[in-house]
Structure formats: structure tokens, C-alpha cells
Coordinates of C-alpha atoms and ligand atoms in Angstrom, one line a residue:
X1 CA -11.8 24.8 13.7
X2 CA -10.9 21.6 12.1
X3 CA -13.8 19.3 11.1
X4 CA -12.8 15.8 10.0
X5 CA -16.3 15.1 8.8
X6 CA -16.4 18.0 6.4
X7 CA -12.9 17.1 5.0
X8 CA -14.1 13.5 4.6
X9 CA -17.3 14.5 2.8
X10 CA -15.4 16.8 0.4
X11 CA -12.7 14.2 -0.4
X12 CA -15.2 11.3 -0.6
X13 CA -16.9 13.2 -3.5
X14 CA -13.7 13.5 -5.6
X15 CA -12.4 9.9 -6.0
X16 CA -9.5 9.7 -8.4
X17 CA -7.3 6.8 -9.4
X18 CA -3.6 6.5 -8.7
X19 CA -1.3 9.2 -10.2
X20 CA -4.5 11.1 -11.3
X21 CA -5.3 12.6 -7.8
X22 CA -5.3 16.1 -9.3
X23 CA -8.4 17.6 -7.6
X24 CA -7.6 15.8 -4.4
X25 CA -4.1 17.0 -4.1
X26 CA -5.0 20.5 -5.0
X27 CA -7.7 20.5 -2.3
X28 CA -5.2 19.2 0.3
X29 CA -2.4 21.5 -0.7
X30 CA -4.8 24.5 -0.6
X31 CA -6.0 23.6 3.0
X32 CA -2.4 23.0 4.2
X33 CA -1.3 26.4 2.9
X34 CA -4.2 28.1 4.6
X35 CA -3.2 26.4 7.9
X36 CA 0.2 28.0 7.5
X37 CA 2.3 25.1 6.3
X38 CA 5.2 25.3 3.9
X39 CA 3.9 23.0 1.2
X40 CA 5.9 21.1 -1.5
X41 CA 3.7 19.9 -4.4
X42 CA 4.2 17.5 -7.4
X43 CA 6.7 15.4 -5.5
X44 CA 8.5 13.0 -7.9
X45 CA 6.7 14.5 -10.8
X46 CA 3.4 13.2 -9.5
X47 CA 0.6 14.4 -7.3
X48 CA 2.4 13.9 -4.0
X49 CA 2.4 16.6 -1.3
X50 CA 4.7 17.2 1.6
X51 CA 3.9 19.8 4.3
X52 CA 6.7 20.8 6.7
X53 CA 6.5 22.2 10.2
X54 CA 10.1 22.9 11.5
X55 CA 10.5 23.7 15.1
X56 CA 13.9 25.2 14.4
X57 CA 15.3 23.2 17.3
X58 CA 17.2 19.9 17.2
X59 CA 15.3 16.7 17.4
X60 CA 14.0 13.9 15.2
X61 CA 12.3 14.3 11.9
X62 CA 8.9 12.6 12.0
X63 CA 6.9 11.7 8.9
X64 CA 3.1 11.0 9.0
X65 CA 1.8 9.5 5.7
X66 CA -1.7 9.2 4.2
X67 CA -2.6 7.7 0.8
X68 CA -4.8 9.6 -1.7
X69 CA -6.0 7.3 -4.4
X70 CA -9.4 5.6 -5.1
X71 CA -10.1 2.4 -7.0
X72 CA -11.3 2.3 -10.6
X73 CA -14.8 1.1 -11.1
X74 CA -16.4 -1.0 -13.8
X75 CA -18.2 2.0 -15.3
X76 CA -14.9 3.7 -15.9
X77 CA -15.2 5.9 -12.9
X78 CA -13.6 5.7 -9.4
X79 CA -14.7 5.2 -5.8
X80 CA -13.1 5.4 -2.4
X81 CA -13.5 1.6 -1.6
X82 CA -10.3 1.3 0.5
X83 CA -11.1 4.3 2.8
X84 CA -8.2 6.5 1.7
X85 CA -10.6 9.4 1.8
X86 CA -10.8 8.8 5.6
X87 CA -7.0 8.6 5.9
X88 CA -6.6 12.0 4.2
X89 CA -9.4 13.6 6.3
X90 CA -7.9 12.3 9.5
X91 CA -4.3 13.5 8.7
X92 CA -5.5 16.9 7.3
X93 CA -7.5 17.5 10.5
X94 CA -4.6 16.5 12.7
X95 CA -2.3 18.9 10.6
X96 CA -4.7 21.7 11.5
X97 CA -4.8 20.9 15.2
X98 CA -1.0 20.5 15.3
X99 CA -0.5 23.9 13.7
X100 CA -3.2 25.7 15.7
X101 CA -1.9 24.4 19.0
X102 CA 1.8 24.7 18.0
X103 CA 2.6 21.1 19.0
X104 CA 6.0 20.8 17.3
X105 CA 8.5 21.8 20.0
X106 CA 11.5 19.9 18.7
X107 CA 12.8 18.5 15.5
X108 CA 10.6 18.6 12.4
X109 CA 7.3 17.3 11.2
X110 CA 6.7 16.2 7.6
X111 CA 3.2 15.4 6.6
X112 CA 3.1 13.2 3.4
X113 CA 0.1 12.8 1.1
X114 CA 1.1 10.0 -1.2
X115 CA -0.5 9.0 -4.5
X116 CA -1.1 5.6 -6.1
X117 CA -1.0 3.2 -3.2
X118 CA -3.3 0.7 -4.9
X119 CA -1.0 0.3 -8.0
X120 CA 2.1 0.2 -5.7
X121 CA 3.7 3.2 -7.5
X122 CA 3.1 6.1 -5.0
X123 CA 5.6 5.3 -2.3
X124 CA 8.3 4.8 -5.0
X125 CA 7.4 8.2 -6.6
X126 CA 7.7 9.9 -3.2
X127 CA 11.1 8.2 -2.7
X128 CA 12.2 9.4 -6.1
X129 CA 11.2 12.9 -5.2
X130 CA 13.3 12.8 -2.1
X131 CA 10.3 13.2 0.3
X132 CA 11.8 10.9 3.0
X133 CA 15.5 11.7 2.6
X134 CA 15.7 13.5 6.0
X135 CA 13.0 11.5 7.8
X136 CA 14.0 9.4 10.8
X137 CA 10.6 7.9 11.8
X138 CA 7.8 7.3 9.3
X139 CA 4.3 6.2 10.4
X140 CA 1.4 5.1 8.3
X141 CA -2.2 4.1 9.1
X142 CA -5.0 2.1 7.5
X143 CA -8.6 1.6 8.5
X144 CA -9.6 -2.0 9.1
X145 CA -12.5 -4.3 8.3
X146 CA -15.0 -5.2 11.1
X147 CA -13.6 -8.7 11.4
X148 CA -10.1 -7.5 12.4
X149 CA -10.5 -4.5 14.6
X150 CA -13.7 -2.7 16.0
X151 CA -14.4 1.0 16.1
X152 CA -12.7 2.4 19.2
X153 CA -9.9 -0.1 19.0
X154 CA -6.5 0.1 17.3
X155 CA -3.5 -2.2 16.9
X156 CA 0.1 -0.8 17.1
X157 CA 1.4 -2.8 14.1
X158 CA -0.1 -4.3 11.0
X159 CA 1.9 -7.1 9.4
X160 CA 1.1 -7.1 5.7
X161 CA 2.3 -9.8 3.3
X162 CA 4.6 -9.3 0.4
X163 CA 2.6 -9.6 -2.9
X164 CA 3.9 -10.0 -6.4
X165 CA 2.2 -10.6 -9.7
X166 CA 4.4 -12.1 -12.5
X167 CA 3.4 -12.8 -16.1
X168 CA 5.5 -15.1 -18.2
X169 CA 5.2 -14.6 -22.0
X170 CA 5.7 -18.0 -23.6
X171 CA 7.1 -17.9 -27.1
X172 CA 6.8 -21.1 -29.2
X173 CA 5.9 -21.6 -32.9
X174 CA 2.4 -21.8 -34.3
X175 CA 1.6 -24.8 -36.4
X176 CA -1.4 -26.4 -38.3
X177 CA -3.4 -28.9 -36.2
X178 CA -2.6 -31.6 -38.8
X179 CA 1.2 -31.0 -38.5
X180 CA 2.0 -30.1 -34.8
X181 CA 5.5 -31.5 -35.2
X182 CA 6.4 -28.4 -37.3
X183 CA 5.7 -26.1 -34.4
X184 CA 6.3 -25.7 -30.7
X185 CA 3.1 -25.5 -28.6
X186 CA 3.1 -22.5 -26.3
X187 CA -0.1 -24.0 -24.7
X188 CA 1.8 -27.2 -23.7
X189 CA 4.7 -25.1 -22.5
X190 CA 2.4 -23.0 -20.4
X191 CA 1.0 -26.2 -18.8
X192 CA 4.5 -27.3 -18.0
X193 CA 5.3 -24.0 -16.4
X194 CA 2.3 -24.3 -14.1
X195 CA 3.3 -27.9 -13.2
X196 CA 6.9 -26.8 -12.5
X197 CA 5.7 -23.9 -10.3
X198 CA 3.4 -26.2 -8.3
X199 CA 6.4 -28.4 -7.5
X200 CA 8.4 -25.6 -5.9
X201 CA 8.8 -25.8 -2.1
X202 CA 9.9 -23.0 0.3
X203 CA 10.5 -22.7 4.1
X204 CA 7.4 -24.1 5.7
X205 CA 8.0 -22.0 8.8
X206 CA 7.0 -18.9 6.8
X207 CA 3.5 -18.3 5.6
X208 CA 3.6 -18.2 1.8
X209 CA 1.7 -19.2 -1.3
X210 CA 2.3 -19.3 -5.0
X211 CA -0.3 -20.1 -7.7
X212 CA -1.2 -19.5 -11.3
X213 CA -4.1 -17.1 -11.6
X214 CA -4.4 -16.5 -15.4
X215 CA -3.5 -18.5 -18.5
X216 CA -4.1 -17.5 -22.1
X217 CA -3.3 -19.5 -25.2
X218 CA -5.4 -19.3 -28.3
X219 CA -4.5 -19.2 -32.0
X220 CA -8.0 -18.0 -32.8
X221 CA -9.1 -21.3 -34.4
X222 CA -9.6 -24.8 -33.2
X223 CA -7.3 -26.4 -35.8
X224 CA -4.1 -24.5 -35.1
X225 CA -1.6 -25.0 -32.2
X226 CA -0.9 -21.6 -30.5
X227 CA 2.6 -20.2 -30.8
X228 CA 2.1 -17.7 -28.0
X229 CA 0.8 -18.0 -24.4
X230 CA 0.9 -16.1 -21.2
X231 CA 0.7 -17.5 -17.6
X232 CA 0.3 -15.1 -14.6
X233 CA 1.1 -16.0 -11.0
X234 CA 0.1 -14.4 -7.7
X235 CA 2.8 -14.8 -5.0
X236 CA 2.3 -14.0 -1.3
X237 CA 4.7 -14.3 1.6
X238 CA 5.1 -12.9 5.1
X239 CA 8.9 -12.7 4.5
X240 CA 10.6 -10.4 1.9
X241 CA 13.5 -12.9 1.8
X242 CA 11.1 -15.8 0.9
X243 CA 9.4 -13.6 -1.7
X244 CA 12.8 -12.8 -3.3
X245 CA 13.6 -16.5 -3.4
X246 CA 10.1 -17.4 -4.8
X247 CA 10.5 -14.9 -7.7
X248 CA 14.0 -16.3 -8.5
X249 CA 13.0 -20.0 -8.4
X250 CA 9.8 -19.4 -10.2
X251 CA 11.5 -17.7 -13.1
X252 CA 14.1 -20.4 -13.2
X253 CA 11.5 -23.1 -13.2
X254 CA 9.4 -21.3 -15.9
X255 CA 12.4 -20.8 -18.2
X256 CA 13.5 -24.4 -17.9
X257 CA 10.0 -25.9 -18.2
X258 CA 9.4 -23.9 -21.4
X259 CA 12.9 -24.8 -22.7
X260 CA 12.2 -28.5 -22.2
X261 CA 10.1 -28.5 -25.3
X262 CA 11.9 -25.7 -27.2
X263 CA 9.8 -22.7 -26.1
X264 CA 11.0 -19.6 -24.3
X265 CA 9.5 -17.9 -21.1
X266 CA 10.1 -14.2 -20.6
X267 CA 9.5 -12.7 -17.1
X268 CA 7.4 -9.6 -16.6
X269 CA 6.8 -8.4 -13.0
X270 CA 3.5 -6.6 -13.1
X271 CA 3.1 -5.6 -9.5
X272 CA 5.1 -5.9 -6.3
X273 CA 4.7 -4.8 -2.7
X274 CA 7.1 -5.7 0.1
X275 CA 6.0 -7.3 3.4
X276 CA 5.8 -5.1 6.5
X277 CA 9.1 -3.9 7.8
X278 CA 8.3 -2.5 11.2
X279 CA 10.6 -1.1 14.0
X280 CA 9.6 -2.6 17.4
X281 CA 10.6 0.7 19.2
X282 CA 8.0 2.6 17.0
X283 CA 5.4 -0.1 17.7
X284 CA 5.9 0.6 21.4
X285 CA 5.4 4.3 21.0
X286 CA 2.2 3.8 19.0
X287 CA 0.9 1.4 21.7
X288 CA 1.4 4.1 24.3
X289 CA -0.3 6.7 22.2
X290 CA -3.3 4.4 21.6
X291 CA -3.7 3.9 25.3
X292 CA -3.3 7.6 26.1
X293 CA -5.6 8.9 23.3
X294 CA -8.3 6.2 23.1
X295 CA -8.0 4.5 26.5
X296 CA -6.2 1.3 27.6
X297 CA -9.2 -0.9 26.5
X298 CA -8.6 0.3 22.9
X299 CA -5.2 -1.3 22.5
X300 CA -5.4 -4.7 20.7
X301 CA -2.4 -6.9 19.7
X302 CA -0.7 -6.5 16.3
X303 CA -2.6 -7.8 13.3
X304 CA -1.4 -10.0 10.4
X305 CA -3.1 -9.7 7.0
X306 CA -2.6 -11.3 3.6
X307 CA -3.2 -7.9 2.0
X308 CA -0.4 -5.7 0.7
X309 CA 0.6 -2.0 1.4
X310 CA 3.0 0.0 -0.7
X311 CA 4.1 1.9 2.4
X312 CA 6.8 -0.7 3.0
X313 CA 8.7 0.4 -0.1
X314 CA 9.9 3.2 2.2
X315 CA 11.9 1.0 4.6
X316 CA 12.8 -1.5 1.8
X317 CA 14.5 1.3 -0.1
X318 CA 15.8 3.1 2.9
X319 CA 16.7 0.4 5.5
X320 CA 17.9 2.9 8.2
X321 CA 14.4 4.4 8.3
X322 CA 12.4 3.6 11.5
X323 CA 8.8 2.7 10.6
X324 CA 5.5 2.1 12.3
X325 CA 2.0 1.2 11.0
X326 CA -1.3 1.7 12.8
X327 CA -4.4 -0.5 12.3
X328 CA -7.4 1.7 13.1
X329 CA -10.7 0.0 13.9
X330 CA -13.4 1.4 11.4
X331 CA -15.9 -1.5 11.2
X332 CA -15.5 -1.4 7.4
X333 CA -18.0 -3.7 5.7
X334 CA -18.5 -6.0 3.8
X335 CA -14.7 -5.6 3.2
X336 CA -12.2 -3.3 1.7
X337 CA -12.3 -3.1 -2.1
X338 CA -15.9 -4.3 -2.1
X339 CA -18.1 -2.1 -4.3
X340 CA -20.4 -1.6 -1.3
X341 CA -17.6 -0.8 1.2
X342 CA -18.7 1.5 4.0
X343 CA -17.3 2.2 7.4
X344 CA -18.4 3.7 10.7
X345 CA -17.5 7.4 10.5
X346 CA -17.3 7.7 14.3
X347 CA -13.8 6.2 13.8
X348 CA -12.6 9.4 12.1
X349 CA -11.9 11.4 15.3
X350 CA -10.0 8.5 16.7
X351 CA -7.5 8.6 13.8
X352 CA -7.1 12.3 14.3
X353 CA -6.3 11.8 18.0
X354 CA -3.7 9.2 17.2
X355 CA -1.9 11.4 14.7
X356 CA -1.9 14.3 17.1
X357 CA -0.8 12.1 20.0
X358 CA 2.2 10.8 18.0
X359 CA 3.3 14.4 17.3
X360 CA 3.0 15.3 21.0
X361 CA 4.9 12.1 22.0
X362 CA 7.7 12.3 19.5
X363 CA 8.1 16.0 18.9
X364 CA 6.5 17.5 22.0
Ligands
ZN1 ZN1 -6.7 -0.9 -1.2
ZN2 ZN1 -5.9 1.0 1.1

């Protein structure tokens, strides 16, 4: 019989960073095979797994997705500070119940264990591996901090922000401190880039922000003017359209600001996750399942967060895909990604019930 707590304890003890989830994915694949699933491994050349349960009858193809990676720690190790160990344990336990009770009566169920959510590469690797090619409805879930959603509660949609990190490499010409007119100060150019960025304006009806977060310019000595600099920006928006426009206008501003004194700015996108793209019809299904499985008092309204989630690469890259995203109350404290992050494990059976309930509702 499935035991979500045992799976959790096992997975919690093997934290691995994105694209290095070797022990984790072997553990999951092994259990899925023992349950009787047809299991595809090394999706997209990585550690991704897809388990398939085909009813052999017509109907929708439902995908349920969990993420597998942990965060790197200062000592060079890794730790499950975002609760992905819990996500895996809940989906693995649900997979066992679904198979034992033969709950797929129509269509097909695909259970996805995705690598590298934190570095925003995992969903793209699953897409590359064709994991969602035949999926009609894809649903993800994330445990929430205590401030957003309490244990016993769940929200039927979680609206994440789009997040992008861009570094501009500024190329000028180094010069002696006594003869700055013979060079082009990359430090001055970097300051102009920041000033130009701060003068950009976007649709004030959309929540967004754009700010420089890192600047480096140093010729190594106090009597030389640096010829190279970097400026990094962090961009957030609730709208993918506004994010696309911010990137375009920021790069244009950076290039022109640097060029105004004869320097060059080269764009490097370091990290990017799209804002939530959620299908209202799927949100309604999730809301019904929350009420049925956890009780009507458990359902709370959709949540908006400034955080990012790479799940939304799936609908961004495959616009016809219907998607839903569950916010599960876990009382995580002090917060996700905190080195002391912990959550109330009594939330684990709730996540199992929601996954099982979705299969009964959509494929039953
Ligand atoms: Zn995280
Ligand atoms: Zn996470």
C-alpha cells in the first residue's frame, strides 16, 4: 500500500540539483515500474521521466507533473528547500493508488517527473523530448508558504509572474587615469545604461518591475579607467506581453546609452520563466476536485505571486495545451528557498487526494 510519508523521507534524503537528479529519477522510475507503469526515462537527454497508463479507450490525454530538483547550498551540497521532495512523494503515491484501483477508464494518463525547475531548463527539456506532444490537459502543483494558504486549504490557480535576468556586457576601452580621453569608460557607460533603464515606462495597469541588481566595473587598480563592465537586471511582470516588451525596450535603451559615449552593450539572457498561462475551464475542474476531496471549506480563491515557475514554458511553447496549476496549503516556513524551510507534512495526503481526484474527474 502506498505511503506518501515513506516516499517523502526517502526522496528528502537524496537532494540533487537541476539536471543532476540521477538517484532521484532512478528511485522514481524503479517504483513506477514496480507499480506496473510503462516508463520512459532520460526524456530530452536528461533525467526526466514519463509514466503512461493508457485505458485503450478514446478520451483526453491528461498529464500530471511534479518537479524533482533541489537547491544548491553554500557548502556545495543540495537541499530540498522548495518542497519538490513533497511534490514527488505526492504524485508517486497518487500513481500507485491510480494503478491499484484502476482509475483510468477513458483516454490516457501521463505522469511527468520533470528535472531542473529552479534553473528553468527542465520544462524545456521535457518539451524537447516530446513528453507533452500528445497531452491535452496538463496540471502542476506547488506547496505554499504559511502566509498564502494554510494546511487543509488549496487554491485552484496560482498566478506566477514572468521573471527574466539579463546581463549586459559593456565593452569600452581601458585607459590610464591620467589620460581618460584616450579610452572609453565602461563604468560610465554602465551608469548610463542603469539611468536609461530607470527611465523606461510600461503599461501601469499591469504589475511589473525592472531594476538593476548587479554592476561590475574594475580595472584592478585605482588609477585606470575600466574598459569592461557588466550590468545585470531583474525583470518581473504579470503579463508575458509586457515582459517581451520590457526585454526589447531595455536592450534598445542599453545599446543606445552605451553607444552615446562610444561603448557597446551586448545582451545575455541568463534566465527566463513565463508568467502563468492558465485555462479557466481547468481551474473550474480543479476547484470542484478541491471541494470533493478536501471539503468545500478547503477551497480558497486563486493566488497571485511574484515568484516564477518554469511549468509555464509548456503552454508558452504549445499554445493549444490546456493547463491548470494547484496551490496546495503546506504551512511552509519561514519561506520557500529559506535554508531553514520546513512544512507541515500533514499536507502530503491532501496533495495525493487532489491528484487522484483529478484522474477520477477527467479520466473516470
Ligand atoms: Zn523554488
Ligand atoms: Zn519550487
